[in-house]
Amino acid sequence: MKTLIIAEAGVNHNGDISLARQLIDVAADVGADLVKFQTFTADKLLT
């Protein structure tokens, strides 16, 4: 079984799909197999 390298992008795309795609490209350039993103807004975390 091959070990996969996962790049953690988190919320660093700031909701910008263009920036998210750039993060994917960079992750691929350095050899990552997958990229993990998170999406949330701060107002939904606090009440």
Short mmCIF file of N, CA and C in Angstrom, two decimals:
data_model
loop_
_atom_site.label_atom_id
_atom_site.label_comp_id
_atom_site.label_asym_id
_atom_site.label_seq_id
_atom_site.Cartn_x
_atom_site.Cartn_y
_atom_site.Cartn_z
N MET A 1 0.85 -1.18 0.00
CA MET A 1 0.00 0.00 0.00
C MET A 1 0.89 1.24 0.00
N LYS A 2 0.60 2.18 -0.88
CA LYS A 2 1.36 3.41 -0.98
C LYS A 2 0.93 4.40 0.11
N THR A 3 1.91 5.07 0.70
CA THR A 3 1.62 6.14 1.65
C THR A 3 1.28 7.40 0.88
N LEU A 4 0.18 8.05 1.24
CA LEU A 4 -0.22 9.29 0.58
C LEU A 4 0.20 10.49 1.41
N ILE A 5 0.64 11.52 0.74
CA ILE A 5 1.00 12.78 1.39
C ILE A 5 -0.17 13.74 1.23
N ILE A 6 -0.68 14.24 2.37
CA ILE A 6 -1.82 15.16 2.36
C ILE A 6 -1.35 16.54 2.78
N ALA A 7 -1.57 17.52 1.91
CA ALA A 7 -1.25 18.92 2.23
C ALA A 7 -2.46 19.52 2.95
N GLU A 8 -2.22 20.18 4.07
CA GLU A 8 -3.28 20.81 4.86
C GLU A 8 -3.37 22.28 4.49
N ALA A 9 -4.40 22.65 3.73
CA ALA A 9 -4.60 24.05 3.35
C ALA A 9 -5.47 24.77 4.37
N GLY A 10 -6.30 24.01 5.09
CA GLY A 10 -7.16 24.62 6.10
C GLY A 10 -8.07 25.68 5.51
N VAL A 11 -8.14 26.82 6.17
CA VAL A 11 -8.97 27.93 5.70
C VAL A 11 -8.12 29.03 5.06
N ASN A 12 -6.88 28.71 4.72
CA ASN A 12 -5.96 29.72 4.19
C ASN A 12 -6.35 30.26 2.82
N HIS A 13 -7.39 29.72 2.22
CA HIS A 13 -7.89 30.23 0.94
C HIS A 13 -8.82 31.42 1.13
N ASN A 14 -9.26 31.65 2.37
CA ASN A 14 -10.14 32.77 2.71
C ASN A 14 -11.41 32.82 1.86
N GLY A 15 -11.88 31.66 1.43
CA GLY A 15 -13.10 31.60 0.62
C GLY A 15 -12.89 31.95 -0.84
N ASP A 16 -11.67 32.15 -1.26
CA ASP A 16 -11.34 32.55 -2.63
C ASP A 16 -10.96 31.31 -3.44
N ILE A 17 -11.81 30.92 -4.40
CA ILE A 17 -11.56 29.71 -5.19
C ILE A 17 -10.26 29.81 -5.99
N SER A 18 -9.93 30.99 -6.46
CA SER A 18 -8.68 31.17 -7.21
C SER A 18 -7.47 30.89 -6.32
N LEU A 19 -7.50 31.39 -5.11
CA LEU A 19 -6.41 31.13 -4.17
C LEU A 19 -6.37 29.65 -3.79
N ALA A 20 -7.52 29.04 -3.63
CA ALA A 20 -7.57 27.61 -3.32
C ALA A 20 -6.91 26.80 -4.43
N ARG A 21 -7.17 27.17 -5.67
CA ARG A 21 -6.54 26.47 -6.80
C ARG A 21 -5.04 26.68 -6.81
N GLN A 22 -4.60 27.87 -6.44
CA GLN A 22 -3.15 28.12 -6.35
C GLN A 22 -2.52 27.23 -5.28
N LEU A 23 -3.20 27.07 -4.15
CA LEU A 23 -2.71 26.20 -3.09
C LEU A 23 -2.62 24.75 -3.56
N ILE A 24 -3.58 24.33 -4.36
CA ILE A 24 -3.54 22.98 -4.92
C ILE A 24 -2.33 22.82 -5.83
N ASP A 25 -2.09 23.82 -6.69
CA ASP A 25 -0.94 23.77 -7.60
C ASP A 25 0.37 23.68 -6.84
N VAL A 26 0.51 24.49 -5.80
CA VAL A 26 1.74 24.47 -5.00
C VAL A 26 1.90 23.12 -4.31
N ALA A 27 0.82 22.60 -3.76
CA ALA A 27 0.89 21.29 -3.10
C ALA A 27 1.32 20.21 -4.09
N ALA A 28 0.78 20.26 -5.29
CA ALA A 28 1.16 19.28 -6.32
C ALA A 28 2.63 19.44 -6.70
N ASP A 29 3.08 20.68 -6.80
CA ASP A 29 4.48 20.95 -7.16
C ASP A 29 5.47 20.36 -6.16
N VAL A 30 5.08 20.31 -4.89
CA VAL A 30 5.99 19.77 -3.87
C VAL A 30 5.74 18.29 -3.57
N GLY A 31 4.85 17.67 -4.35
CA GLY A 31 4.68 16.23 -4.25
C GLY A 31 3.51 15.72 -3.44
N ALA A 32 2.60 16.61 -3.03
CA ALA A 32 1.43 16.15 -2.27
C ALA A 32 0.49 15.36 -3.18
N ASP A 33 -0.14 14.35 -2.63
CA ASP A 33 -1.11 13.55 -3.37
C ASP A 33 -2.52 14.11 -3.23
N LEU A 34 -2.80 14.71 -2.08
CA LEU A 34 -4.13 15.24 -1.77
C LEU A 34 -3.99 16.58 -1.06
N VAL A 35 -5.05 17.38 -1.12
CA VAL A 35 -5.08 18.65 -0.39
C VAL A 35 -6.37 18.68 0.43
N LYS A 36 -6.24 19.00 1.72
CA LYS A 36 -7.39 19.06 2.62
C LYS A 36 -7.72 20.52 2.89
N PHE A 37 -8.97 20.89 2.65
CA PHE A 37 -9.45 22.25 2.91
C PHE A 37 -10.50 22.21 4.01
N GLN A 38 -10.72 23.36 4.63
CA GLN A 38 -11.81 23.55 5.58
C GLN A 38 -12.55 24.81 5.16
N THR A 39 -13.84 24.82 5.40
CA THR A 39 -14.62 26.03 5.15
C THR A 39 -15.50 26.30 6.36
N PHE A 40 -15.48 27.52 6.81
CA PHE A 40 -16.38 27.96 7.87
C PHE A 40 -16.30 29.47 7.95
N THR A 41 -17.28 30.05 8.59
CA THR A 41 -17.25 31.49 8.85
C THR A 41 -17.26 31.70 10.35
N ALA A 42 -16.51 32.67 10.80
CA ALA A 42 -16.35 32.91 12.23
C ALA A 42 -17.67 33.21 12.92
N ASP A 43 -18.58 33.91 12.25
CA ASP A 43 -19.85 34.25 12.90
C ASP A 43 -20.69 33.02 13.21
N LYS A 44 -20.44 31.91 12.55
CA LYS A 44 -21.17 30.68 12.85
C LYS A 44 -20.52 29.90 14.00
N LEU A 45 -19.33 30.31 14.40
CA LEU A 45 -18.66 29.65 15.51
C LEU A 45 -19.03 30.27 16.85
N LEU A 46 -19.43 31.53 16.83
CA LEU A 46 -19.74 32.27 18.06
C LEU A 46 -21.19 32.69 18.07
N THR A 47 -21.76 32.73 19.24
CA THR A 47 -23.14 33.21 19.34
C THR A 47 -23.23 34.35 20.31
#
